[in-house]
Short mmCIF file of C-alpha atoms in Angstrom, two decimals:
data_model
loop_
_atom_site.label_atom_id
_atom_site.label_comp_id
_atom_site.label_asym_id
_atom_site.label_seq_id
_atom_site.Cartn_x
_atom_site.Cartn_y
_atom_site.Cartn_z
CA MET A 1 0.11 0.10 -0.26
CA ALA A 2 1.12 3.19 -1.32
CA GLN A 3 1.77 6.01 1.54
CA LYS A 4 0.88 9.59 1.17
CA GLN A 5 3.28 12.27 1.02
CA VAL A 6 2.08 14.62 3.98
CA ARG A 7 2.86 18.20 3.72
CA SER A 8 4.42 20.09 6.71
CA SER A 9 1.86 22.63 8.30
CA ARG A 10 5.06 24.71 9.79
CA PRO A 11 5.88 27.96 7.69
CA SER A 12 8.93 27.96 5.45
CA ALA A 13 12.42 29.74 6.45
CA ARG A 14 11.39 32.64 3.73
CA VAL A 15 7.88 33.00 5.33
CA TYR A 16 10.19 33.62 8.78
CA ARG A 17 12.11 36.25 7.64
CA ARG A 18 9.43 38.31 5.98
CA ARG A 19 7.45 38.16 9.28
CA ARG A 20 10.79 39.48 11.03
CA LEU A 21 11.38 42.29 8.74
CA ALA A 22 7.47 43.51 8.94
CA VAL A 23 8.32 43.38 12.74
CA LEU A 24 11.26 45.01 12.57
CA ILE A 25 10.05 47.75 10.32
CA THR A 26 6.64 47.98 12.56
CA THR A 27 9.07 48.42 15.91
CA LEU A 28 11.02 51.29 13.94
CA VAL A 29 8.01 52.83 13.26
CA LEU A 30 6.46 53.31 16.40
CA VAL A 31 10.32 53.94 18.24
CA GLY A 32 10.31 56.86 15.75
CA LEU A 33 6.79 58.20 16.46
CA LEU A 34 7.20 58.18 20.21
CA ALA A 35 10.34 59.82 19.94
CA TRP A 36 8.97 62.73 17.71
CA ALA A 37 6.19 62.69 20.36
CA GLY A 38 8.65 63.12 23.19
CA VAL A 39 10.10 66.01 21.22
CA GLY A 40 6.73 67.50 20.97
CA ILE A 41 5.69 67.53 24.48
CA ALA A 42 9.14 68.67 25.96
CA SER A 43 8.94 71.61 23.80
CA LEU A 44 5.65 72.78 25.10
CA LEU A 45 7.23 71.80 28.49
CA ARG A 46 10.00 73.92 27.88
CA PRO A 47 10.00 77.74 28.41
CA ALA A 48 10.57 79.68 24.67
CA ALA A 49 13.92 81.39 25.18
CA PRO A 50 14.11 85.04 25.09
CA ALA A 51 14.63 86.81 22.08
CA GLU A 52 17.87 88.82 21.99
CA SER A 53 17.58 92.57 22.19
CA THR A 54 20.17 94.66 20.45
CA ALA A 55 19.06 97.67 22.34
CA ASP A 56 21.32 99.17 25.17
CA PRO A 57 20.09 98.10 28.27
CA ALA A 58 21.58 101.44 29.94
CA ALA A 59 19.45 103.41 27.63
CA THR A 60 16.22 102.12 27.74
CA ALA A 61 16.18 101.36 31.31
CA PRO A 62 13.64 103.57 33.15
CA GLY A 63 15.58 106.67 34.74
CA ALA A 64 18.72 105.40 33.86
CA ALA A 65 21.51 108.37 33.70
CA SER A 66 22.81 109.05 30.35
CA SER A 67 26.89 108.53 29.89
CA GLN A 68 26.74 111.80 27.43
CA PRO A 69 28.06 114.74 29.33
CA SER A 70 25.37 117.83 30.41
CA GLY A 71 28.01 120.57 29.99
CA ALA A 72 26.92 121.61 32.81
CA PRO A 73 29.24 122.26 35.69
CA SER A 74 28.78 120.45 38.95
CA PRO A 75 27.62 123.03 42.02
CA GLU A 76 30.46 123.19 44.10
CA PRO A 77 29.66 122.69 47.94
CA SER A 78 29.15 126.08 49.49
CA GLU A 79 30.99 126.90 52.93
CA PRO A 80 29.45 127.17 55.98
CA ASN A 81 28.12 130.67 57.08
CA GLY A 82 28.72 132.25 60.50
CA CYS A 83 26.53 130.88 62.86
CA LEU A 84 23.47 133.25 64.12
CA GLU A 85 23.24 134.37 67.27
CA ASP A 86 19.63 132.37 68.24
CA GLU A 87 21.29 129.08 66.60
CA VAL A 88 23.93 129.07 69.07
CA VAL A 89 23.10 127.49 72.85
CA VAL A 90 25.51 127.67 75.40
CA SER A 91 24.92 125.69 78.20
CA ALA A 92 26.99 125.23 81.83
CA SER A 93 27.54 121.77 84.11
CA THR A 94 30.11 120.81 86.22
CA VAL A 95 31.45 117.12 86.46
CA GLN A 96 30.15 116.57 89.80
CA THR A 97 27.83 118.61 91.77
CA THR A 98 29.55 118.10 95.53
CA HIS A 99 33.13 118.66 95.87
CA GLY A 100 35.51 117.69 99.26
CA PRO A 101 38.09 119.77 100.15
CA ALA A 102 40.55 118.04 98.07
CA ASP A 103 38.39 118.45 94.86
CA ASP A 104 38.61 121.02 92.25
CA PRO A 105 35.52 121.61 90.15
CA VAL A 106 35.76 120.99 86.69
CA LEU A 107 33.25 123.54 84.83
CA VAL A 108 31.92 122.43 81.29
CA MET A 109 30.57 124.39 78.73
CA THR A 110 28.70 122.82 75.82
CA ILE A 111 28.72 124.91 72.60
CA LYS A 112 25.39 123.44 70.54
CA ASN A 113 23.99 124.35 67.00
CA ALA A 114 20.43 124.48 67.23
CA GLY A 115 20.19 125.77 63.47
CA THR A 116 19.08 123.66 60.27
CA ALA A 117 22.58 123.89 58.46
CA ASP A 118 26.45 124.07 59.31
CA CYS A 119 28.01 126.88 60.64
CA MET A 120 31.02 128.27 62.08
CA VAL A 121 31.60 129.32 65.35
CA ASN A 122 34.36 130.94 67.05
CA VAL A 123 35.35 129.27 70.28
CA GLY A 124 38.50 130.61 70.67
CA THR A 125 39.78 131.89 74.08
CA SER A 126 38.76 135.66 73.45
CA GLN A 127 35.15 134.65 73.32
CA GLN A 128 35.05 132.05 76.13
CA GLU A 129 34.46 132.98 79.74
CA PHE A 130 33.98 130.51 83.01
CA SER A 131 32.62 132.69 85.62
CA VAL A 132 31.81 131.71 89.16
CA THR A 133 29.70 133.58 91.66
CA SER A 134 27.89 132.97 95.28
CA GLY A 135 24.91 134.95 95.32
CA ALA A 136 25.66 138.27 94.32
CA ASP A 137 29.26 137.96 94.93
CA ARG A 138 31.82 137.65 91.74
CA ILE A 139 33.92 135.11 92.67
CA PHE A 140 35.95 134.47 89.55
CA SER A 141 36.07 134.78 85.88
CA THR A 142 38.66 133.46 83.21
CA SER A 143 38.28 136.72 81.74
CA ASP A 144 40.56 138.41 84.37
CA CYS A 145 43.46 136.89 83.76
CA VAL A 146 43.13 135.73 79.99
CA GLU A 147 46.59 135.70 77.95
CA ASP A 148 46.99 135.89 74.64
CA PRO A 149 43.46 135.40 74.01
CA THR A 150 42.80 133.52 70.18
CA ASP A 151 40.06 133.18 67.83
CA THR A 152 39.42 129.45 67.22
CA GLU A 153 36.68 129.03 64.41
CA ILE A 154 35.17 125.24 63.75
CA THR A 155 32.15 124.25 61.84
CA ILE A 156 29.49 122.26 63.35
CA LYS A 157 26.80 120.34 62.11
CA PRO A 158 22.90 121.19 63.03
CA GLY A 159 22.26 119.36 66.64
CA ALA A 160 25.99 118.61 66.96
CA SER A 161 27.29 120.28 69.71
CA GLU A 162 31.26 120.98 71.54
CA THR A 163 32.67 120.95 75.35
CA ALA A 164 35.47 123.10 76.64
CA ARG A 165 36.48 122.22 79.91
CA PHE A 166 37.92 124.34 82.52
CA THR A 167 39.39 123.63 86.27
CA TRP A 168 38.70 126.27 88.78
CA THR A 169 41.30 125.72 91.45
CA ARG A 170 39.40 127.27 94.01
CA VAL A 171 40.52 130.96 94.10
CA ARG A 172 39.63 134.51 93.46
CA SER A 173 40.22 136.75 90.82
CA ALA A 174 39.72 140.27 90.02
CA PRO A 175 39.51 142.52 86.29
CA GLY A 176 42.92 143.28 85.32
CA CYS A 177 44.33 139.53 86.87
CA LYS A 178 44.80 141.46 90.52
CA PHE A 179 46.01 139.54 93.39
CA VAL A 180 43.07 138.41 95.77
CA ALA A 181 44.27 136.92 98.95
CA ALA A 182 40.87 135.83 100.27
CA LYS A 183 39.82 132.19 99.40
CA PRO A 184 36.19 130.72 98.95
CA ARG A 185 34.68 129.54 101.65
CA PRO A 186 32.37 126.45 101.54
CA GLY A 187 28.71 126.69 100.27
CA THR A 188 26.94 126.56 97.73
CA TYR A 189 28.38 128.59 94.09
CA GLY A 190 26.85 129.04 90.64
CA PHE A 191 29.05 128.56 87.56
CA THR A 192 27.89 130.40 84.30
CA ALA A 193 29.41 130.08 80.70
CA LYS A 194 29.73 132.32 78.05
CA LEU A 195 30.63 132.41 74.70
CA GLY A 196 30.72 136.12 72.94
CA ASP A 197 27.32 137.60 73.55
CA VAL A 198 25.75 134.06 74.06
CA SER A 199 25.36 133.18 78.03
CA SER A 200 24.29 130.10 79.72
CA GLU A 201 21.92 129.56 82.74
CA THR A 202 23.63 129.17 86.08
CA ALA A 203 24.47 125.43 87.51
CA ARG A 204 24.92 124.67 90.85
CA PHE A 205 27.38 123.34 92.68
CA GLU A 206 28.79 123.00 96.33
CA LEU A 207 32.26 123.21 97.98
CA ARG A 208 32.86 121.50 101.21
#
């Protein structure tokens, strides 16, 4: 009995190659589509780069100063003028209010510019006066024995002040620098500071 030839149902090698080629082409197309889609999405998420400007920032900025010279000379700062009398305030004080037998009072004159602008003040010894009184009794004044009075002008800013100090050695004085033998006794004394025509209020202190 003759045997029938049975054909194999398995595809041939040529068919396998065609199928693999088709799968490969399909895969490449999908990869390409995904890559293109990724680039498109990334471009949407990424902010657009600013356009380059050729304008000069200094010229376009609001309130920018021009680099061109204006031709007008800059104003020079003016020199301070002399203080007016009502702009100078003089006050008197002492380093301490009570002094033992061995303590010499330190008298302090404070000169303040009560104006609104810098001004010059003559604070030389020709203008300063430290005077001590006891009631109506004139005890001492630096103007009695000042030697070689000088003028010293300084600039004081608005609201600022300068100080001058004098140590009183518990002696009496008289105009013309005459000798006075009497010594001040323990008690309450007054100190008045004066600069030119401007006088302070009297500061009280005690000698023991």
